[in-house]
XYZ file of C-alpha atoms in Angstrom:
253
model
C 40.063 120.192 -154.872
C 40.081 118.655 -151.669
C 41.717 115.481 -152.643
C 44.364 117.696 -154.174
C 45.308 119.702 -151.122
C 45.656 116.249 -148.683
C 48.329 115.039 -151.516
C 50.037 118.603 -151.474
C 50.478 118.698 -147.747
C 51.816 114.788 -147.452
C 54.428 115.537 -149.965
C 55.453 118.909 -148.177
C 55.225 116.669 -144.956
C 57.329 114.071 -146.360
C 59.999 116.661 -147.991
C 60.425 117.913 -144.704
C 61.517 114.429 -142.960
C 65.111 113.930 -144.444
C 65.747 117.964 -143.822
C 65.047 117.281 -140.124
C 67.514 113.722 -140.431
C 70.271 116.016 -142.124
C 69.912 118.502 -139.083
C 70.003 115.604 -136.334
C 73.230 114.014 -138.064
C 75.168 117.184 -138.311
C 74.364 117.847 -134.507
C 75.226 113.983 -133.409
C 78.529 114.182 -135.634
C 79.075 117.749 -134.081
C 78.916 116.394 -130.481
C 81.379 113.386 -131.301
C 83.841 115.837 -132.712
C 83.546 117.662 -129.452
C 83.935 114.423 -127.364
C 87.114 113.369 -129.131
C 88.599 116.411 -129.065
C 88.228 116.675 -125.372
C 89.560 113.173 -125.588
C 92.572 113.623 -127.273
C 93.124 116.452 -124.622
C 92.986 114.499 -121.655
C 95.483 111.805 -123.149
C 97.999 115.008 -124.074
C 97.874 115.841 -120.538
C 98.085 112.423 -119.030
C 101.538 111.756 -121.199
C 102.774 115.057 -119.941
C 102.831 113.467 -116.699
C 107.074 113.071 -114.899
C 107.914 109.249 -115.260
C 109.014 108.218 -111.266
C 111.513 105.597 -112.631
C 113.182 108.326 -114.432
C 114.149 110.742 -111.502
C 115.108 107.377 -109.403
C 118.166 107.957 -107.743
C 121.180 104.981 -106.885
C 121.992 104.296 -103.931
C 125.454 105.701 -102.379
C 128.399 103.392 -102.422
C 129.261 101.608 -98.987
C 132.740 101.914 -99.087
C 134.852 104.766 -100.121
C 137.968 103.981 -99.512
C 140.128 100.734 -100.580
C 142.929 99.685 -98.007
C 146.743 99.979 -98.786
C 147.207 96.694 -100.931
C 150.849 96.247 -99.152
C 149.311 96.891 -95.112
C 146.168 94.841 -95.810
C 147.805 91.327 -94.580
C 149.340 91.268 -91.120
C 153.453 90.515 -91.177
C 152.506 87.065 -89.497
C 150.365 85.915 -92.281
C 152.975 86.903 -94.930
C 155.607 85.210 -93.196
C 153.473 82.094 -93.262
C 152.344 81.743 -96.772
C 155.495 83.210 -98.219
C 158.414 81.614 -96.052
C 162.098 83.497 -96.806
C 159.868 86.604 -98.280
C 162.706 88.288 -100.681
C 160.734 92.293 -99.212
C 158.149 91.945 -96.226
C 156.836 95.200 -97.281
C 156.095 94.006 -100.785
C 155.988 95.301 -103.913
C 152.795 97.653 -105.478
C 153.015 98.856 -109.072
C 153.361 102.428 -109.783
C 149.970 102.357 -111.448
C 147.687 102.018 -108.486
C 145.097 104.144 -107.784
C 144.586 103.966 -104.301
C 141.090 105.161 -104.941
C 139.549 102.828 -107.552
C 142.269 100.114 -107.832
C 144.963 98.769 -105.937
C 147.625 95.644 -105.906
C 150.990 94.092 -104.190
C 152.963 91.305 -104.274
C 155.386 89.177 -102.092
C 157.726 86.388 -103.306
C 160.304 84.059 -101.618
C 162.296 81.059 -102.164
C 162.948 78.777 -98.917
C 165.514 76.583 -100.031
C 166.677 73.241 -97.865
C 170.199 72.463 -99.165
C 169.992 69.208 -101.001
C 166.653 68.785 -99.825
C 165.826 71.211 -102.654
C 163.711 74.610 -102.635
C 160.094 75.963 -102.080
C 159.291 78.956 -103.873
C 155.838 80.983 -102.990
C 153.939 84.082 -104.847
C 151.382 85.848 -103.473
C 149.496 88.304 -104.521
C 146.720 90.860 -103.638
C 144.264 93.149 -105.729
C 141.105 95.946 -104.787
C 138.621 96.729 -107.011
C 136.267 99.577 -105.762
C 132.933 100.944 -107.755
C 131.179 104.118 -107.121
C 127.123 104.281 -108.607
C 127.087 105.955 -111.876
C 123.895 106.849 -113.503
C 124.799 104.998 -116.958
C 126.533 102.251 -115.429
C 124.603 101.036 -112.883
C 124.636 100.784 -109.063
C 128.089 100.582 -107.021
C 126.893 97.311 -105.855
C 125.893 95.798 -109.570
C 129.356 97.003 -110.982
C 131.326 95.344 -108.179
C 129.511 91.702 -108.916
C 130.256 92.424 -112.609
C 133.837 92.922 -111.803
C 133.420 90.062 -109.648
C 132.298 87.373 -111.798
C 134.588 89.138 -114.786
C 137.533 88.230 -111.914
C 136.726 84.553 -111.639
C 136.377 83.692 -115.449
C 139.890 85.404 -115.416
C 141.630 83.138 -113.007
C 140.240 80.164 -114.730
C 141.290 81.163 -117.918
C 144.939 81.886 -116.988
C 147.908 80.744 -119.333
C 148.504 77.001 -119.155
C 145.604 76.647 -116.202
C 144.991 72.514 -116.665
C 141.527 71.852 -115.157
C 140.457 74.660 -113.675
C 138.444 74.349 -110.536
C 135.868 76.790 -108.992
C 134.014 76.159 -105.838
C 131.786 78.971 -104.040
C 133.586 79.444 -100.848
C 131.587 80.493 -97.431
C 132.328 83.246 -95.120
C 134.132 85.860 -96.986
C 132.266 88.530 -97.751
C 128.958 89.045 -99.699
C 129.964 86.133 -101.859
C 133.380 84.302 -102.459
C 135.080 81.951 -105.089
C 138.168 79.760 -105.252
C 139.779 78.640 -108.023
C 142.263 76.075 -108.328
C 144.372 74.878 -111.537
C 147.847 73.342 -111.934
C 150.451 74.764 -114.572
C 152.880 72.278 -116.132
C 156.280 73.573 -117.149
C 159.783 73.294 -115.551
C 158.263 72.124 -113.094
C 154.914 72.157 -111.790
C 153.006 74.864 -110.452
C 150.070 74.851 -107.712
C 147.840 77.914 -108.263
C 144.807 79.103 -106.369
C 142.841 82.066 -106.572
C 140.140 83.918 -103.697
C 137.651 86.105 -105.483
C 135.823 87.851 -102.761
C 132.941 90.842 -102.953
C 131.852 92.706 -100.045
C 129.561 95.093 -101.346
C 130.962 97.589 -103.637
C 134.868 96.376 -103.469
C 135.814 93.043 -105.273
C 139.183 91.566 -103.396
C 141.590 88.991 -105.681
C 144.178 86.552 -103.495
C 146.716 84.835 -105.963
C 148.746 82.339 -103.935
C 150.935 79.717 -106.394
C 153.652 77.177 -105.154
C 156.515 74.892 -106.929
C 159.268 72.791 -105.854
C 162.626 72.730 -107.185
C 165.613 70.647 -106.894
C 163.793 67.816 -106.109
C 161.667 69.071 -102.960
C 158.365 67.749 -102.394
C 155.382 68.784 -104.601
C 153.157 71.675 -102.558
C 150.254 70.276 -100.255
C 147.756 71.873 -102.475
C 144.919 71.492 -100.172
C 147.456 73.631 -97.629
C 147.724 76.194 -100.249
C 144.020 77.102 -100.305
C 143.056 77.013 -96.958
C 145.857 79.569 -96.247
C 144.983 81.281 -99.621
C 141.297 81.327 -97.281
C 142.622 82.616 -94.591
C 144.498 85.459 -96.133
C 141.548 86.568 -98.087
C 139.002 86.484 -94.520
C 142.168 89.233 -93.225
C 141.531 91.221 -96.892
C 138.144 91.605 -96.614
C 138.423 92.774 -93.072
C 140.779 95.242 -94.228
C 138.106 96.889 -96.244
C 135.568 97.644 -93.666
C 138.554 98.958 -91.742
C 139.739 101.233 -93.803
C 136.618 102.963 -94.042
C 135.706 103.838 -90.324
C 136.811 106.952 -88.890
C 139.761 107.586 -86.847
C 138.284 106.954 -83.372
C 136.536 103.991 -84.631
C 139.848 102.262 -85.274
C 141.095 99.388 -83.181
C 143.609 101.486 -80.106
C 146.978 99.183 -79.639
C 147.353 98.177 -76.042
C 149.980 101.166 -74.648
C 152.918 100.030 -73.173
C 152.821 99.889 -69.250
């Protein structure tokens, strides 16, 4: 009898142990639960957080103006790259937007009698970008515009050799290319491609000979082309500071 009731209360004992393991899971499993809902919480919350990049702003253009294409070179330095100039005043197309986008041109033919004749184009362009959300800063857009100007000039109709070199002292950043064109006769070209800040400033000076004048000095050609792109660029920055910031002409005594 006594043997009997030891046996009875080891099994009862025993029967008991995986009730009490059954309990103790369901409360570990019902505490993880807990902890990854709270987890998953916390992350929701996190990724509801405002991105910085997203409310950056650009910054404002520096120039917001562009000069007037046909007032941008002094008379003097018309006269001297473009000897006999057929209009002094030149000649802008009626496209231009004085805002975004402006050009003129001057040509002349200085002929010698039998000597023969010198003929000259020049020509000046403005390209000016405001900051635009989708496209990119004012600055950014202008060097785009920039570089998109120089591949441009070199791959002009009937350009032979093209020749870029950076060019120092004009600007943010400056260009020349050079290239000659062979047809009736031949043609000396040379480009300026000049950025200061958010306007991008084009020079086209070419020269021929006809009649049997000399060839044009081309190294002459682009250190004028130079020089008339350093009085562009200066143009810029002028056109953008107020009235009583302007240079005062000397008033007659």
């Amino acid at each position: 009898m006594h043997r009997s009731a030891s046996r009875l209360t080891r099994v009862l004992a025993c029967a008991a142990v995986p009730v009490i393991l059954t309990v103790a899971g369901c409360s570990s499993d019902s505490g993880k639960d807990t902890g990854s809902k709270g987890e998953k919480t916390s992350g929701s919350s996190s990724s509801a957080k405002p991105n910085p990049k997203s409310s950056k702003t650009l910054e404002k253009a520096t120039f917001a103006a562009l000069p007037d294409p046909c007032k941008a070179l002094q008379a003097p330095t018309i006269e001297t790259l473009v000897p006999e100039v057929k209009d002094k005043n030149g000649q802008a197309p009626k496209s231009n937007d004085v805002a975004t986008r402006t050009s003129c041109a001057w040509n002349g033919l200085d002929a010698d009698g039998l000597k023969g004749s010198q003929f000259r184009w020049l020509s000046l362009s403005f390209f000016r970008y405001d900051s635009d959300a989708a496209l990119g800063s004012a600055n950014k857009r202008a060097e785009e515009q920039y570089n998109k100007e120089i591949e441009t000039a070199k791959s002009e109709e009937g350009a032979q050799a093209p020749k870029a070199e950076a060019v120092a002292g004009i600007g943010d950043q400056a260009t020349s290319v050079i290239y000659t064109v062979k047809k009736d006769v031949d043609s000396f070209n040379t480009s300026i491609v000049a950025r200061a800040q958010n306007v991008v400033v084009r020079l086209d000076y070419n020269g021929a000979a006809y009649e049997g004048a000399g060839a044009p000095d081309h190294a002459k050609l682009l250190q004028d082309a130079i020089t008339a792109a350093k009085e562009a660029v200066t143009s810029v920055d002028a056109a953008n500071k107020a009235p009583a910031e302007q240079p005062q002409s000397p008033q007659p005594q």
